Amino acid sequence: MEFYQKTAEEILEVLNTGPTGLSEREATQRLAIYGKNVLEKKKKSSPLTLFLSQFKDFLVFILVVAALISGFLGELIDTVTITVILLINGLIGFIQTYRAEKAMEALSKMLSLYAVVIRDGKIKKIPAEELVPGDIVLIEAGEVIPADLRLLEAYQLRVDESLLTGESVPVSKQVDPIIGEKLPVSEQKNMVFKGTFVTNGRGKGVVVATGMNTEFGKIAKMVQQEDTKTPLQKRLADFGKKLGLAILFICLLIFILGVLRGEEPLRMILTSVALAVAAVPEALPAVVTITLALGAKKMVDLNALVRNLPAVETLGSVTFICTDKTGTLTQNKMTVREVFSFEKQTNYLFLCMALNNDIRLTEEGNPTGDPTEIALYEYAKENHFEKVELQKKFPRVFEIPFDPKRKAMTTVHKKENGYIVFTKGSLETILEKSAFILLEDKIVPLTEEIKKEISDKALEFAKKGMRVLAFSYKEIPELFETETLESKLIFLGFCGMIDPPRKEVKEAIALCKSAGIKVVMVTGDHPVTAWAIAKDLSIVEKDDPLDSALITGKELEEMSLEDFEKKVEKIKVYARTSPEQKLKIVKALQEKGQFVAMTGDGVNDAPALKKADIGVSMGSGTEVAKEASDLILLDDNFATITQAVKEGRRIYDNIRKFVKYTMTSNSGEIWTVGLAPFLGLPLPLLPVHILWINLITDGLPGIALSGEREEKDIMQRPPRHPKESLFAHGLGIHIVWVGWLMGVVCLLVQGLAIKYNLHWQTMVFSVLCLSQLGHALAIRSEKESIFKIGLFSNKPLFYTIVFSVVLQLGIIYCPLFNKLFHTQPLSLRELIITFVASSIVFIAVEIEKLIKRRYKGISTKFKA
C-alpha cells in the first residue's frame, strides 16, 4: 500500500513512531541508515578529464595527427594554426560541460534550511538535512516543505505544488486515507512534498521519505542523466568519421601514384600531408563555434538566452515542441473570465467578491494571498468595488474559514441595521445551502427548474476550461449560531475563472505549424482545462477527436509502451502528467525519430528539459529548470520560440554554406593534385601552395559566410529530417562536380601554360585560389543570384574576398614572397588568363542556381 492509502495510525505504526516523535537517539540511528535529507550529487569528472574529453571526435584526432606530422616535417606554421584552433574549440566545450553540472546545485538551493519537529515530546528547530523517516514535522503558511510528509493534521492547509505538478492553483489538503492505485502527486491530497510551498493554514505530518527518495529526489535522479547530443553534433561527428577515412585513402593513393610516376618520395610525403591538412576543414570547429556564438548574441536581442551553443542550431531541426501549459502558454495568473447572474445589477455579487476573501495588500498596494482570491479581488476592483473602502463600511466581525470538506468560506460583516453574510464555494455546495435566489431585484424561492438552468450554464463554463465558483448572501438582524449562518442563503450567481493564454501565443503556434513543427501540450492540469486552452490556442483543431488527441497521466500509466508509441505522434494534449511521464513522452517521440523541444518553468519540467533535444525554460522559472535547459526565454514569451526557430535554421544554413564552400575548395585541390599524374603532368602545386590556399580561403571568408541573412522561404520549409545528412539536398553532388570543375580548369591552364612556356605553376596556384574566392560569392544563396541579393548585402564577406585577392597578388609580385612561396611575377597577359579562368567556377554555379529557380517554377506550376 502507498502512504496516502493508509490511516494516520497505520502510518505511525509502520514508521515506528508516535505523537511525541522520535527520540534523539533513534533519530541519530536512522540518520546513519537513511543518510542526510539532501540531494546526492553525481560524481564529477576532474577538470582535466572534462577538458580531454573534448578531443574524442574522430575528425579532431585526424587533425592532431596531421599537426604532429606537419611539425615533424618542419611545417611549424600549420602545426601552430591547427593546435590553436583545437585548443580554443576544446576550451569552449569544457566550459559548456562544466556549467551543465550546476543543475544539481540549483536543486539543492531550493530546499528549506530548517524544519520544526517534535522529538522526545518537545518542539525543536533542526537543520532540514537531519530529518529522518518517522520524524513529526510542524508546517505553516510561508514555509517550504522540508521532506515528503503524510499529513496527520491539516487546518485550512493549502500548498502550492505547481513546481511538481504544474497546477496553477494551491491544493487544499486533508488527513483522511485516499483510495486508488498509483495516484499522481496532484491527487495525493493527504501528502505534502519536499520543495513545495505552504500558502495557507498549518498542519502536522510524519516524514515518509527524505533526500533522493522524495518526489523531488526522483526528479533529481532524472536530471542527472547524460546530455542528449544536438543534431549538429551528431551530423558533424558522422561527417568527421567519413571525411577522415576518405582523406586517408586519397592521400595514400596520391602518394603511391606520385612515387610510381617518378616524384621524390620526400616531396610526395610532404605533398600528401599538406593535402591531408588541406582536405580536413580544420577551420570548421572554429567557424561553427563563431557562427553559433554570433547567433547566440543575436538571440539575446530577441529575448532568448542560449546556455549551450550547439543548441542554437537545434531549434531549426525540431519536429515537436512539447510545451508546459502553466506559465508558458498561459499567464500563470488566475483571472475571472465570465460571470453569470440573473441580476442585471450585480452589486451584491461584486460586494461578495470584494469582501469574502483573505487578501492582504503590500506596502506597494499589491494583493497577496490565494491566487483564486486575488482574481476575485481584482475583478471586483475593476468593477469599482474596492475592498479597502468597503471594509470601512462593512467591517468583518466573524468568519468560517474555507474547509475542503465544506468546500465553502463564509464571512459576516456589520452594517447599519444588522449584519450581512457572504458565502462563496463550489457550485454544488452553494446551491445546496441556498433556499432563495435574487431574480430581477426580487428574492424568490430557488426551484429545481432554476437549479437545472444554473447547472447547465455552469457546465458550459466548465467545457470552456473554466473553474466555477459560486456566491450567495443573506441579511440577518443579529449573529446566530455558526451552524445556521450557512443555511437558507440567497443565490447570487457564479463566475468562471481560468489561467488565460498569453495573447501572442496563438500566432506563435500558427507560425510553428507553418514551419512544419507540431506543438503538443504537456501539463499537470485538469483534462477539461487543458483541452479548452489547447482549442483556444489552436493546438487542437475543431475536428480533432477528444479520445485520440488527449490522454491523461493515469491512462498513460496503464498503457503499454508498444501501444503508446503507436499513438504518441497523434496525441496533442497530455493532462495530469507526472515528471516521469513527461520524460516518457519525450523519450517515446525520440524513439519515433523525432527531434523534440520541451518548454517549461518548474522543477517538474527539469528531467524532460534535460532529456529533450533542446530544453527551453522561462526567465521567471525556477533555477532548476534554467540549469537543465539549453535556452532561456527571458520574456517568458512562447512567441520568442518562433524567432529562435528562424535563427536556428539560418545558422544551420550558414554552416552548410561553409561546408559547401570549404569542402568544394578541398575537393578542387584533391582533383588538381590527384588527376595530374594520370594526365602526365608534373605535380601542379607545392606543399606550401596548398597550405597557403588552405589558410587564405578557409578562414576569414568562411567566418564571413556565417553572417549571411536567412533565405526568404526559411519558415515555409518543413523541419529537416532527423536522419538527414549534412550533404543532403544536393550538397554532396555540388562538392564533387564543382571541385572537379576547379581541378579541370586548373589542369587545363597548367597544360596550356606549359605548352606556351608561361609561368604555369604560379598561374595554377592563383587560379585555384581565386576560383575558391569566386565560389564563396556564388554560394551565398542556395537559389537566388548574387546580383539579386547584392554584392554588399554581406559586406564582411565582400571586403574579406577583396583583401584575400590583394594578398594573393602580393604573393605573386612581392620579391620576398616569391622566394618563400616559389612564385614568379605574372605578365599582364598571364594575369588576365588567370582571372578569366578563375571566373569559370563562379559563372557555372550561377547557372546552376538559375536552373534550380526555373525547375522550381515549372514544378510549382505542374503541382498547381
Phi, psi and omega in degrees: 000146176280161181299324183290344180275345185269156173282165180301319181296317180296320180298312181298323180292315181299320183272001177054054179219183181203183183302331180275001177079186178278159171277160179299324180294314179296320180297320179296318179295319180291327179297323178292329181279310187270342182083173182290153180278063180225165178273128178290144179258139178297139181301123184275144173281152177291154179306322180295317179297318179298319181293314181294332181294344180286351185250024181280341184299140184297320180296321177296319179300316178300318180295321178298314178299315180298321179296319180295317179294317179300318178295319179298325181270006174095000180271072188290328181299315181293322178300314181296318180300309181298316182298316181298315180298316180296319181294319178297314181297318179295322180295318179296315178299321179297316180297318180297316181295319181296320180292327182298335183285358180283350182303315182292325179295323179295322177300315183297323183295335184283347187275151181292150183271329184228158178220146177262119185234164172252116176228135183056030178079003182244146178278125182227153175252119184231160174301136183300333182291346180268000178294146178224158175305132183105343177293142175264123186242137176261135180229153178207172184305138178095354183258154172267133180295127187275344180200174175284125185237142167264120186291138175253330178219145177210120180240104184048038185278124175231139185231132175278107181252019186300330180295329181264323189250339185087356179292128183276348182249134177303146185263131175283135185253157179220178182243346184289150177299152180240131180270136178148145181262136174050047179290142177292164181307320184298339182255001178271078188290343180260015178238148169233151192236147181309134176090348178275171192236132179278119181262333185214149170073198181210170181190178178220139181212165178253136181292125178247343178205143179229165174053230185288349179273352177282168176300323177297318180295323178299322177295319180301319178299319181291325179294334183283000181295161181296148177295148176272133178291142178283161178304321181297316179298319179295316182294318181292325177296316178295316178301316182298316180298311181295318181294317181301314179296319180296319181297315180301317180295312183296316181296320177296318179297314180296320178299313182296314180296321180295316179295318178297329180281346177111004178289155179294132181305318181298317179296322181290327175296313179299317180295316181297317178295317179298320180293322178297315179295321180292321183290327177281119181284077184295342176282348184303310179302318181293316181296318179299315181297315180295317179301314180294321180294318178295321177296319179297321179295318179294324183290334175298322177295337178267010181071030175236118182261122183269126178263337184226108190308312180302338181289344178304318182282334189298323181301334177287349182254345188296142177252337179229136169246112176266110188246137173290152180274301188293121177082352181247301174274332182249174186275356184055042181211112179298136183221139175284119183263318181220153177231137176240131177203153176276358181262137174286318176264110186259042184299315181296324179297313179292326179295320177296316179299319184288323188260331185272065177201166181250031181292138173241149180256138177283176178299331179278354180091011180270137181285142176230150179140206181294132181304324179295316181290327176298320179298317179294317180301313184291324179293318178297320181296319178300331180262022173070030173246090185271123186300316185301316180288319182293329180296331179291325182276325181234074182294143179283132181242344181199157179205153169241105186301161178298139178226132183299335178283316180284331182055043181204160175223134182234137174232145180243131184235140179282139173225183188303309183244070177113219186223158175235133183252129176242131177231132174232153180173197179294154183301316181301317182295313183293321177297321181294324183274349184264140177245344183227172177215143177275110186234108180052055177067011178237142176270115182234161179298146179272099184276166178296326179297315179293321178301319180295319178299318178296314181297319179297319179293320178297325178296322176299318178299314183298321180294338176273005178084013182269145174271125185266132177228127186255160185225148178209169179204171166196157179251137181228147181286329180210165182290127176263185174293154184304320184298331184269350182295328184257035178234155179052045180281163178255116183290130182258324184147193178211165178236155175251123182245148180205153171275101192288152177294153172291142186299322187274354187291321183301316179294322180296319179294322178297321178294321177299318179297319180295334178271006177080019181256129179272130179258128182235134177267129177234110187221160175268002184282176182294144182303318182296315179297314181299316181295319180296314179297319181298320178291319180300323182267001180066025170293320172251145179270168182300325184266007178287125180287135182300320187290337180253338182267345180234142177216142179265164179299323179295317178294322179295322179297321183278346183276137178291155181300322180297315179293321181296317181295333177289329186258343193303327182282349181258340182286134183246340181224128173244126181239155180054044182266152176261166178303320179297322181288325176299319178294320180298321179296314180299315180298317181298318178295320179294325177296331179276007177086016180268151171261124193245131169254137179239127177251152179176172182223354185254171176301324182295342180271344189303313181300317180291324176299320181291318185282329184300157177299329170212127178262130182240114180252167181266146180298330180268004182283184181287155178297329179298312180298318181297316182291332180276351187262168176258336185222135179243125176274105186295332180261010181056025188257115178303329181298334179297334180300321181296323176293323178293322177299314180300316180293321178298318179294320178298318181297315180295320176303316183289327175294318176299322179296321178293317178299316178301315182294306186288322181286329174294320177298314179295321177299318178300319179295319180293316178299318182296309182286323185287325183277336184306313180299325181292334181264004178075021181262151176292165180305115188289334184227146173272160178307320182295328178294315181298316181293323179294313178301317180299319182289315187282328185266327186283324190286274187299314178300322179297317179294321180296327178297334182293342180265010182296143179291163180287154176288155185299323186265022190298328181260010174253356179277153170287160177300152176298141177298136182308328182260012182294134180285156175298338184260015182291171178058038173085003182295315180297318179297318179301314181302318183290309188285323178288321175298318177298318179298317177303312181299316180297315179300314181298316181289328175295316176298318180299312181298314180293320181294321177295317182299320183260017173057048177258173179285076191296320184291318178296323179294314178299315179304314183287319179300317181295317181294311183289327177300319180293322178292321176296323178297322179300321178293319186291330186264014179300331175231147179293325187230328184282146178291148178298330182284338177279317181282341175094133180298329186261008178286345170230081186299319179304319180293316181300312181292326177296317180293318177300317180296319180294321178296318178298318178298319180295320176295326177295321177298326183281320191251351179272122183305320181298316180289332177302322181286317182293323186252006178055049179244163177233147177299136180268146174286169180300319179298316180294323181292319179297315178301318181299313181292320179296314179297324182292334183278350183299316180297316179302312181296318182297319180290324176296322177294321178301317180292324177298317178297319179298317180296316180296317181296321180295320179296317179295318181297320180295317179296321181296317180295322180294000000 
